[in-house]
Coordinates of C-alpha atoms in Angstrom, one line a residue:
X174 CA -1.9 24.1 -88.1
X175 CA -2.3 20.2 -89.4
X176 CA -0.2 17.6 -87.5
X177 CA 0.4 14.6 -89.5
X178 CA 0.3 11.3 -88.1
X179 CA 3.8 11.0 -86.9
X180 CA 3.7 14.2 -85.1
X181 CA 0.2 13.3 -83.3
X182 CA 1.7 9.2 -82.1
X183 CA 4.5 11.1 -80.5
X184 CA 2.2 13.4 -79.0
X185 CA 0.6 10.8 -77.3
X186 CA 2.7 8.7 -76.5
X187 CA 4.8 11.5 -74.9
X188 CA 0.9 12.3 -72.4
X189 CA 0.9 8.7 -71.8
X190 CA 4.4 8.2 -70.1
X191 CA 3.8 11.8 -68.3
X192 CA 0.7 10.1 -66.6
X193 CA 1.6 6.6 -66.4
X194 CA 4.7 8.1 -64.4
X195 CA 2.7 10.2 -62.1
X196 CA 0.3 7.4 -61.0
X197 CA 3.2 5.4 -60.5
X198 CA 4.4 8.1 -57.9
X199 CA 1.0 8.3 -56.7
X200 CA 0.4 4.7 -56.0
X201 CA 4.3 4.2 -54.4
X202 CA 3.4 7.1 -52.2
X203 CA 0.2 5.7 -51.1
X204 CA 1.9 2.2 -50.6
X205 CA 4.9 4.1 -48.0
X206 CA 1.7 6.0 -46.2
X207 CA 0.0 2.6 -45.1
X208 CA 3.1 1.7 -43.8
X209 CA 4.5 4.3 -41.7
X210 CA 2.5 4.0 -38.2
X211 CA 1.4 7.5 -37.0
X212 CA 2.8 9.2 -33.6
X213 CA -0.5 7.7 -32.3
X214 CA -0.2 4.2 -33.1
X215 CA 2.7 4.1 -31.6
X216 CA 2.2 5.5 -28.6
X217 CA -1.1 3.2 -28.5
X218 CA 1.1 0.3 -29.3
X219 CA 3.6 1.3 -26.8
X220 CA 0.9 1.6 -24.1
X221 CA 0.3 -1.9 -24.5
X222 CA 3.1 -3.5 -24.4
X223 CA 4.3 -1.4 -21.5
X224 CA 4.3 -3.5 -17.8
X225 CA 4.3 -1.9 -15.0
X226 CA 6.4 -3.8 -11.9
X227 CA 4.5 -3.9 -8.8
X228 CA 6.6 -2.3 -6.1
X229 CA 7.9 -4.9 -3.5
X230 CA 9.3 -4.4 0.0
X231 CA 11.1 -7.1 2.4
X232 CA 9.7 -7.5 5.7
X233 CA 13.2 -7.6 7.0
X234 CA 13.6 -4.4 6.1
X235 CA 10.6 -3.3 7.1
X236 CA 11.3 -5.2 10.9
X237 CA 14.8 -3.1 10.8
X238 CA 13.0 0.3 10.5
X239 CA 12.1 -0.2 14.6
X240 CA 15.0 0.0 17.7
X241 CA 12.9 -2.6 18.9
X242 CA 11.9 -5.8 16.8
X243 CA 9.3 -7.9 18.2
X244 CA 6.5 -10.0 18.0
X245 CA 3.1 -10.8 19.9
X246 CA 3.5 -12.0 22.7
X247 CA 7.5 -12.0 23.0
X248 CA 8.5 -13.6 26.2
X249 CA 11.4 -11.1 26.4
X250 CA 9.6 -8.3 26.3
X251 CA 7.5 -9.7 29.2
X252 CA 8.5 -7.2 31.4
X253 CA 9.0 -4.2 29.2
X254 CA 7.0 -0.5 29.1
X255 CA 5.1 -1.7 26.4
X256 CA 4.6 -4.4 24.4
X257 CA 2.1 -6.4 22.2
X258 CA 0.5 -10.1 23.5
X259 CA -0.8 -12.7 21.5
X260 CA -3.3 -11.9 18.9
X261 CA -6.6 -12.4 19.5
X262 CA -8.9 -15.0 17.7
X263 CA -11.8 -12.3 16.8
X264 CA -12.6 -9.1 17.5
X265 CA -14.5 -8.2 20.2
X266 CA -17.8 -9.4 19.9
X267 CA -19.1 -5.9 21.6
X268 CA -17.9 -4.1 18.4
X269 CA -20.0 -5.9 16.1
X270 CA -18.4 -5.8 12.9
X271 CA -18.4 -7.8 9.9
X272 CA -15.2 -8.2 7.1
X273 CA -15.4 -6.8 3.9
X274 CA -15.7 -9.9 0.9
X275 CA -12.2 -11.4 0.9
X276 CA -10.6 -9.9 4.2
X277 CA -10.3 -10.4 8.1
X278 CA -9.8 -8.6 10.8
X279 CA -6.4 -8.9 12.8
X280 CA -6.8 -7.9 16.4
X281 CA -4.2 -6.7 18.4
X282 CA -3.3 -6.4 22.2
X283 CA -1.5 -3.4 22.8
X284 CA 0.0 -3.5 26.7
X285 CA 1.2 -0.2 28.7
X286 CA 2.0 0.1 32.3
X287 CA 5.1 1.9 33.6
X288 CA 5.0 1.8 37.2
X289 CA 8.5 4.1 37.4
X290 CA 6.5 6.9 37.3
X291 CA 3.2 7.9 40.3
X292 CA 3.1 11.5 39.8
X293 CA -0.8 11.5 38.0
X294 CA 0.5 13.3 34.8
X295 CA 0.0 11.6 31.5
X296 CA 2.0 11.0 28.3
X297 CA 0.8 10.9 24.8
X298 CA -0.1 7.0 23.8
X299 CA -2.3 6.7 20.8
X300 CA -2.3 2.9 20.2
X301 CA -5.2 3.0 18.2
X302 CA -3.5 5.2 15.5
X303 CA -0.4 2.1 15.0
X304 CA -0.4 0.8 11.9
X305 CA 0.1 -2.0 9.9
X306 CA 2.4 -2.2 6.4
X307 CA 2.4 -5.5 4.0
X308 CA 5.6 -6.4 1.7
X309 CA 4.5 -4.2 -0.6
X310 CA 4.2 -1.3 1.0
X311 CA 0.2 -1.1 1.2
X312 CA -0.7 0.5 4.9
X313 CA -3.5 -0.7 7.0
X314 CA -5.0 1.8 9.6
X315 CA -7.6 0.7 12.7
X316 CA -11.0 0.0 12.0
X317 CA -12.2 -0.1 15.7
X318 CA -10.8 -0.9 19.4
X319 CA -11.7 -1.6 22.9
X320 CA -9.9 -0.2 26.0
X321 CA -10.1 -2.3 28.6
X322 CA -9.0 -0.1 31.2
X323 CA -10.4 3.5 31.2
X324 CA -8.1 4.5 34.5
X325 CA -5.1 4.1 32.6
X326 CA -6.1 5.1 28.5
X327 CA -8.6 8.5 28.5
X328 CA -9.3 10.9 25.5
X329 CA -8.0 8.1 22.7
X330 CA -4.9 9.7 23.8
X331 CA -3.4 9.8 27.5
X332 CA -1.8 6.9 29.4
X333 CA -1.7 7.4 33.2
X334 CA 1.2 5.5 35.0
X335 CA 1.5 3.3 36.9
X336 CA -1.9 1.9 35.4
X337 CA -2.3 -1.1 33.5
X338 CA -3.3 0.0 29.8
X339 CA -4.6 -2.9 27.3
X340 CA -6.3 -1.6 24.3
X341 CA -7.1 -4.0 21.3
X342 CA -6.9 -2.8 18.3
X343 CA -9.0 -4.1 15.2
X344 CA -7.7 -4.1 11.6
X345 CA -8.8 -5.3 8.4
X346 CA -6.3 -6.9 5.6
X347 CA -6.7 -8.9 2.7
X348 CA -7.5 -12.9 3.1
X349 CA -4.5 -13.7 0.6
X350 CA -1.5 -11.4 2.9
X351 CA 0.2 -13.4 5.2
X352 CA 2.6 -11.5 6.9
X353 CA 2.7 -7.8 8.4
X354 CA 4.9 -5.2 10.0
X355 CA 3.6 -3.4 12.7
X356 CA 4.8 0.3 13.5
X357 CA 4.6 1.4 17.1
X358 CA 5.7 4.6 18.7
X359 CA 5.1 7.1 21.3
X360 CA 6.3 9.4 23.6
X361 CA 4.9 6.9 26.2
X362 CA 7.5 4.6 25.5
X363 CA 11.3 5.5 24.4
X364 CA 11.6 3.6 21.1
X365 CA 10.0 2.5 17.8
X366 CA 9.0 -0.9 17.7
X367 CA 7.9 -2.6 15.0
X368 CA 6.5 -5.9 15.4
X369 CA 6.1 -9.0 13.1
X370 CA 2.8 -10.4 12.8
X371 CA 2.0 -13.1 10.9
X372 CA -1.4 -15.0 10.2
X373 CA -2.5 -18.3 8.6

């Protein structure tokens, strides 16, 4: 079969806009693909700009969790069960220990002596398991202690009345926290206590 000339321009002309149009579609699709951010992008993207808020507690509400809010060496708990003196400037130099870059130690007096009971039982008294919170929540366990009176503290965990039971307590905090809340409770003594402690 011959075409003649008109026949064959139409012809291609007619291939030409069938191609031109599909690159066209090609190239607009292409264009949309490298815009549209995959499920992984955006979940990478959304990792980034995600903040977490630190969690953040008051002290006063921290003090408010004991019956009995204190502090060392409270003059009106002078004559009380139990109760916490002054801190002391160092540890005890028998205990040889040595802070971790960028902390202390805080050392703690804990005072027992109930002289309403002479009967030579004991009560439960762990002083060395108290422990300290920050304001944001972080506890602090013990690192070491010293009793200073083995008639009245034995086994890290029996307080014989009427003796005279001071234990200090060693623990290690952060140089940049200020201010603590002690928690305190036993069946030595009848309430919880918790007992502010602050440092400079």
């Amino acid at each position: 079969m011959k075409w003649s000339a008109k026949k064959k321009l139409s012809l291609i002309t007619a291939s030409c806009l069938v191609v031109g149009t599909f690159g066209l579609v090609a190239s607009t699709t292409d264009v949309f693909k490298d815009n549209i951010p995959s499920v992984a992008s955006e979940k990478k993207q959304a990792g980034v700009s995600q903040t977490i808020t630190p969690k953040t507690l008051s002290i006063a509400k921290l003090m408010k969790q004991g019956l009995v809010q204190t502090y060392p060496g409270d003059p009106n708990l002078a004559k009380s069960t139990f109760r916490v003196d002054r801190l002391l400037s160092a540890p005890p130099k028998s205990l040889n220990l040595v802070a971790k870059d960028g902390h202390r130690f805080i050392t703690v007096p804990f005072i027992m002596e109930d002289t309403s009971h002479h009967d030579g039982g004991y009560s439960v008294y762990k002083p060395n398991r108290f422990t300290l919170q920050d304001e944001t929540g972080k506890e602090y366990e013990s690192v070491d202690y010293v009793n200073r009176n083995e008639k009245a503290w034995k086994n890290t965990h029996q307080y014989f009345a009427p003796y005279r039971s001071q234990v200090d307590v060693v623990y290690q905090v952060p140089i940049n926290k200020k201010t603590f809340v002690l928690f305190a409770s036993s069946d030595a003594f009848a309430k919880t206590h918790t007992v502010k402690i602050e440092v400079d």
